[in-house]
mmCIF file of C-alpha atoms in Angstrom:
data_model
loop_
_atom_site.group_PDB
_atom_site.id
_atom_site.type_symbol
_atom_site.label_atom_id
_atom_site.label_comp_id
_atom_site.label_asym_id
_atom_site.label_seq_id
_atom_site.Cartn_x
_atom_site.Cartn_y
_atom_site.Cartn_z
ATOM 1 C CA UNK A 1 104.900 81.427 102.726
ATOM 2 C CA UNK A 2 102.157 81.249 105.019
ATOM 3 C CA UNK A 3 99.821 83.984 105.667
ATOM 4 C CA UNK A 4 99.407 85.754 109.056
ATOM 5 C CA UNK A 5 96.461 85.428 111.206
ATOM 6 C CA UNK A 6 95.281 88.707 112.141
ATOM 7 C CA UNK A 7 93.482 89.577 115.682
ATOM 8 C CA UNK A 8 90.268 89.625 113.451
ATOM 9 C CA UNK A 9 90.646 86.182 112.576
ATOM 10 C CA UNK A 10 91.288 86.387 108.863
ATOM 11 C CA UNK A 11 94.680 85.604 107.061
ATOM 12 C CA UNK A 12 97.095 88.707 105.364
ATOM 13 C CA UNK A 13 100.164 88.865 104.191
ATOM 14 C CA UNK A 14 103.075 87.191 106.250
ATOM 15 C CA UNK A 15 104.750 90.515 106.285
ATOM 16 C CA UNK A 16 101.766 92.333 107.865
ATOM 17 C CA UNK A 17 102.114 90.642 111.378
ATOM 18 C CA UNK A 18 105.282 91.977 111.800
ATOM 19 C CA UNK A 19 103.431 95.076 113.670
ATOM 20 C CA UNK A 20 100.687 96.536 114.284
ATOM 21 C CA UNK A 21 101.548 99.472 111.579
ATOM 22 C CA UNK A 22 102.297 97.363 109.291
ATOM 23 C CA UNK A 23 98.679 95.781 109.471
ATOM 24 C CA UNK A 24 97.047 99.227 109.145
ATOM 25 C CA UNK A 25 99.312 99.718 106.110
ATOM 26 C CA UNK A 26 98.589 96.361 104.701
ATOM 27 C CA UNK A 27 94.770 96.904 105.069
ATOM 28 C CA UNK A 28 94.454 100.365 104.411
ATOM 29 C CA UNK A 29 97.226 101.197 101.373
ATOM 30 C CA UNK A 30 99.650 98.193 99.877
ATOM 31 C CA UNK A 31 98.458 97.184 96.816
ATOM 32 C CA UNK A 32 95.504 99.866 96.250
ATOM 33 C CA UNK A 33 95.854 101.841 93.001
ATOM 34 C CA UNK A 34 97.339 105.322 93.466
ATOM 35 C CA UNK A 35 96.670 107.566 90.955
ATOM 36 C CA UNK A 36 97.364 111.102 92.880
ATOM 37 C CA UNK A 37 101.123 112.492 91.865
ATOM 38 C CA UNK A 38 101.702 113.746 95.165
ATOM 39 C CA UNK A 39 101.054 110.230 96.639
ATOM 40 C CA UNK A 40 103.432 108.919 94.235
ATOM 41 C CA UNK A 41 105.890 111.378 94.148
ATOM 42 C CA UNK A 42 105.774 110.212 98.048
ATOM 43 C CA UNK A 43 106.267 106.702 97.744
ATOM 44 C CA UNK A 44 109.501 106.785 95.343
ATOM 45 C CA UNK A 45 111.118 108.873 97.223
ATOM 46 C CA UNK A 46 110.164 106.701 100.351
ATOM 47 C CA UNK A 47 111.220 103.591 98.606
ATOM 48 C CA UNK A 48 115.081 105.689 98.195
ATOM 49 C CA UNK A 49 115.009 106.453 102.023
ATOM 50 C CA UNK A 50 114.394 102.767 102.225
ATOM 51 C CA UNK A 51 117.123 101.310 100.559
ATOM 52 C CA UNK A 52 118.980 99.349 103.340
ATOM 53 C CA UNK A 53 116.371 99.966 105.897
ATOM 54 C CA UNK A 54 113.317 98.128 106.606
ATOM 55 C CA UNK A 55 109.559 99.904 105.516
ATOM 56 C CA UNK A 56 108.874 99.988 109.422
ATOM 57 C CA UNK A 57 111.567 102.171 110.250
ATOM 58 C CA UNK A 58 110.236 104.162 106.971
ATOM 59 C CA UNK A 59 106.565 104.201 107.923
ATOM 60 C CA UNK A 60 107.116 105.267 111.281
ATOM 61 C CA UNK A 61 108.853 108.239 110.084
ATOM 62 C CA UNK A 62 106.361 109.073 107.163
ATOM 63 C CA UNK A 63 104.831 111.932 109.472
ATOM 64 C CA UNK A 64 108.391 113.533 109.833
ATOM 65 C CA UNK A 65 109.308 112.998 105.929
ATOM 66 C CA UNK A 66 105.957 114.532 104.766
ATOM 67 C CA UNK A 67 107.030 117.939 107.272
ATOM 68 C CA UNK A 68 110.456 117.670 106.213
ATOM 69 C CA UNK A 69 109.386 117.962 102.506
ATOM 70 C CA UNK A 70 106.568 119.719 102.181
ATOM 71 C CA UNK A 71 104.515 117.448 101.971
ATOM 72 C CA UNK A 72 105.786 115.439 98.822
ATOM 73 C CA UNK A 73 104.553 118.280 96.668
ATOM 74 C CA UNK A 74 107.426 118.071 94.277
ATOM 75 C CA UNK A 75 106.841 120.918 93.200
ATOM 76 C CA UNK A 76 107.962 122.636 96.163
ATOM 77 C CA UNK A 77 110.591 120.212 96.772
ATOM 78 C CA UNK A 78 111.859 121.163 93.527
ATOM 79 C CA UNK A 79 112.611 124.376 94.641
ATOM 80 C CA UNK A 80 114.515 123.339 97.686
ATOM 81 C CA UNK A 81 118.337 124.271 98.164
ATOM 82 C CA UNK A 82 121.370 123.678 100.113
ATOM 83 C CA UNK A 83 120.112 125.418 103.280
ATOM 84 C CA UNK A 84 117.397 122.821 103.200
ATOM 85 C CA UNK A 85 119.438 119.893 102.982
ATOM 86 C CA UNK A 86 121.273 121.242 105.833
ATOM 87 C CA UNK A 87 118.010 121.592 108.158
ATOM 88 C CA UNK A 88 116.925 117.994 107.174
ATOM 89 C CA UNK A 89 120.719 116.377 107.955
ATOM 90 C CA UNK A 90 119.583 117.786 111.801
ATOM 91 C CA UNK A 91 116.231 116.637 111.613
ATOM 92 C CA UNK A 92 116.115 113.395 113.751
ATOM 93 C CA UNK A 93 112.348 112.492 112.883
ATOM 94 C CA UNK A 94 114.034 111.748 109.098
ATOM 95 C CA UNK A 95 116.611 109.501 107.722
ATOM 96 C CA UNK A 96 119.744 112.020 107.653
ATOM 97 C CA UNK A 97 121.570 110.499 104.682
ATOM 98 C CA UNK A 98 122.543 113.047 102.513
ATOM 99 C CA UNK A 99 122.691 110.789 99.009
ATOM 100 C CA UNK A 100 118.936 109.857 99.612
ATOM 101 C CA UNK A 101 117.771 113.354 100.593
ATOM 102 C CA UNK A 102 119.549 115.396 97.482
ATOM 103 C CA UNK A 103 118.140 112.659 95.333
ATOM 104 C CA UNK A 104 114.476 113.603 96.555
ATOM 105 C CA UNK A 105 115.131 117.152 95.504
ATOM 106 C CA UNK A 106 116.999 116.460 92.239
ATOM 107 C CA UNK A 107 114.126 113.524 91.553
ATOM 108 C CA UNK A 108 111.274 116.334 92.449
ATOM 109 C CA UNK A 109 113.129 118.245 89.512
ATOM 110 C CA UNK A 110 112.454 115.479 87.345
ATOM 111 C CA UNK A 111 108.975 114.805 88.481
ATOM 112 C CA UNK A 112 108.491 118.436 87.206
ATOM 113 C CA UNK A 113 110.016 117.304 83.660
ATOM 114 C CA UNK A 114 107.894 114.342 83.060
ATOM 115 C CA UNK A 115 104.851 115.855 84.663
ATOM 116 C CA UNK A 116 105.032 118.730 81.634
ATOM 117 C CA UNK A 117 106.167 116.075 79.433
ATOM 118 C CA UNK A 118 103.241 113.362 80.393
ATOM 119 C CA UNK A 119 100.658 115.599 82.050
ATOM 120 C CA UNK A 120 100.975 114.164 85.555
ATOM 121 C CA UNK A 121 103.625 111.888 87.400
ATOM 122 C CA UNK A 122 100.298 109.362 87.183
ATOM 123 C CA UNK A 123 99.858 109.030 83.349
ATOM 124 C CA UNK A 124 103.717 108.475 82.974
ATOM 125 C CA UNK A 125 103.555 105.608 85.828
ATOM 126 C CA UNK A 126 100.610 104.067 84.775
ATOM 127 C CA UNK A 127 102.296 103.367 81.357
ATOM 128 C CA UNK A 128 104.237 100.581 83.366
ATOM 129 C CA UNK A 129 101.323 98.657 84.417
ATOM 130 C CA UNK A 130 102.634 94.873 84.079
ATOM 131 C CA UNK A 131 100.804 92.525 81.991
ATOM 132 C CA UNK A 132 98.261 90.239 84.386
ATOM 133 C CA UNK A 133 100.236 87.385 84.152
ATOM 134 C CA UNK A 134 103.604 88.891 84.445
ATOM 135 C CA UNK A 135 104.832 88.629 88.085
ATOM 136 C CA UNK A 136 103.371 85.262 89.288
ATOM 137 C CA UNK A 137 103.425 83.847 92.437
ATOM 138 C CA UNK A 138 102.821 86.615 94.914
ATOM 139 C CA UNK A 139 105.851 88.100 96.672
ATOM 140 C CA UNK A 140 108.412 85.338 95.689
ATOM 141 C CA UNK A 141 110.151 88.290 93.732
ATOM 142 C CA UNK A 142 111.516 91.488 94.221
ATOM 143 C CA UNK A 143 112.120 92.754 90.867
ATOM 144 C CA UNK A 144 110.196 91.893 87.424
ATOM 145 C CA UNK A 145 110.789 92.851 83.895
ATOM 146 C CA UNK A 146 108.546 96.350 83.962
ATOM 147 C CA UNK A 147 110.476 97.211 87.038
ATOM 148 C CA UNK A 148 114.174 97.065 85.447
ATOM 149 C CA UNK A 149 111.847 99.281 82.290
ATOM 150 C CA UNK A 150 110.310 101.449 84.587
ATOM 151 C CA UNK A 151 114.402 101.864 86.557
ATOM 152 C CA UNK A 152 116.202 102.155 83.222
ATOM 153 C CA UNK A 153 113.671 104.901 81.650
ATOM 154 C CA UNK A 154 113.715 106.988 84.970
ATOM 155 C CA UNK A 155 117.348 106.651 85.178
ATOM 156 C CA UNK A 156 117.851 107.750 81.587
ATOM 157 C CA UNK A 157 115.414 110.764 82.701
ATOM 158 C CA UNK A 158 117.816 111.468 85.442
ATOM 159 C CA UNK A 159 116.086 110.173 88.709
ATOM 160 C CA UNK A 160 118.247 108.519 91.615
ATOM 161 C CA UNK A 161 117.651 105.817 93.918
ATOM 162 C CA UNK A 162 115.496 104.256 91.538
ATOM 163 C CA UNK A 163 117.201 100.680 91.063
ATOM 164 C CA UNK A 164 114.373 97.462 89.637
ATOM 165 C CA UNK A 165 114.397 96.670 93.306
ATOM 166 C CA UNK A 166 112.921 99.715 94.257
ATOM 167 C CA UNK A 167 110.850 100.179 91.483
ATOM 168 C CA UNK A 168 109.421 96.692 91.698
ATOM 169 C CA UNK A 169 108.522 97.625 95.258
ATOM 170 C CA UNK A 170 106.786 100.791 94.504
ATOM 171 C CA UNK A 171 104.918 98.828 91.704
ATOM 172 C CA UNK A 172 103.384 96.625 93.797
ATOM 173 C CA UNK A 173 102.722 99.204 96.614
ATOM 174 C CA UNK A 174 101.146 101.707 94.228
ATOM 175 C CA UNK A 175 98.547 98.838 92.779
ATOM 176 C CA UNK A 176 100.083 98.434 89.692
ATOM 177 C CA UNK A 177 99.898 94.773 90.026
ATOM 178 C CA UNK A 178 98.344 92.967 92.975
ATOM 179 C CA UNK A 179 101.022 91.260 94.890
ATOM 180 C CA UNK A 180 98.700 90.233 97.827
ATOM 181 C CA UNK A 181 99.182 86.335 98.578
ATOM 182 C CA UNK A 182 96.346 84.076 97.444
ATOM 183 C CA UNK A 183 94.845 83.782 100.647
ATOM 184 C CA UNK A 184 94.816 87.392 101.749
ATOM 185 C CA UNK A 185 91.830 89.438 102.803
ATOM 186 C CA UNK A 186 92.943 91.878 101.417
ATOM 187 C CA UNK A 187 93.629 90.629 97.602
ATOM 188 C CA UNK A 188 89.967 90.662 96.655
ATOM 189 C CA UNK A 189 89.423 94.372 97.554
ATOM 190 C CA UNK A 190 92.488 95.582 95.581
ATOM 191 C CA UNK A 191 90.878 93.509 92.900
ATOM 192 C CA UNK A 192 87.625 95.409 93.550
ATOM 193 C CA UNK A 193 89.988 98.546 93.774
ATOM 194 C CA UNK A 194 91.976 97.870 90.817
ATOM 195 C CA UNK A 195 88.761 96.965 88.151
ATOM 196 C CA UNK A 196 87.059 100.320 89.323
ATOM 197 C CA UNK A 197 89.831 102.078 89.065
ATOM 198 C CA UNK A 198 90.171 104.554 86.267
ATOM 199 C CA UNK A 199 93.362 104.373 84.316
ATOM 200 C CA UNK A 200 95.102 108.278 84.009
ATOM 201 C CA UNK A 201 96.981 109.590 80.666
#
């Protein structure tokens, strides 16, 4: 897969020249290690809303999805009800599937579980960081062994939307691996990121 060229002159990730968003996500977020719950909590329920879509269509509704649920704190999306899975079905900024949107609010439930189980959503995820040499060549997968773990223990736990593809994507996203392609900018700061990065649990 060849890399893209950006404006700046330096090669990313093919997928990053497919807009301009995506290049300010690529630069700024995919790949870097996340270890704030609410940023988490965030991205696997984004990942859901994303099944069948693409992560532009996602992205350029983030702004609406963070209003729509408070923000990802899943603690108040815990507390959400049928009244507010009625307002978000007539939100148009949103994806208005109603599948993906109770599984947010039944997986915020169970974000409050492992959170008083594990401490924070961060010490349980960080659990499943992949061995070094585990995934390979960059982005010529979409799921990996710790994904189909990390999908079969939330599943047992009770979470939805959480198949290996998903979780493989939100593994690489999160910086639990870096997936960036050889010749990527970008792949020596998540190293950078990912060696001064301190390790929660």
């Amino acid at each position: 897969m060849e890399p893209f060229v950006a404006p700046d002159g330096d090669p990313r990730c093919a997928w990053a020249g497919g807009a301009p968003e995506l290049l300010a996500y690529h630069d700024a977020e995919w790949g870097f290690p996340v270890g704030d719950d609410t940023r988490l909590f965030e991205k696997i329920c984004l990942e859901g809303f994303q099944s069948g879509l693409s992560w532009r269509t996602i992205l350029n509704k983030r702004d609406a999805f963070r209003s729509a649920f408070a923000g990802f704190d899943f603690h108040a999306v815990a507390r959400f009800d049928e009244p507010d899975v009625e307002r978000m079905l007539a939100d148009p900024g949103i994806v208005r599937h109603r599948g993906k949107i109770e599984a947010a609010i039944n997986n915020a439930r169970r974000a409050v579980e492992l959170e008083a189980e594990a401490g924070s959503l961060a010490a349980y995820v960080w659990r499943f960081e992949p061995d070094a040499g585990e995934v390979g060549i960059p982005q010529t997968k979409t799921t990996s062994a710790t994904s189909v773990a990390l999908s079969k223990d939330l599943k047992k736990r009770g979470w939805r939307f959480v198949g290996p593809t998903t979780a493989f994507a939100f593994i690489q996203s999160m910086g639990l691996i870096n997936d960036h392609q050889h010749a990527c900018k970008t792949r020596a700061e998540v190293d950078a990121a990912r060696q001064a990065f301190t390790r929660p649990g």
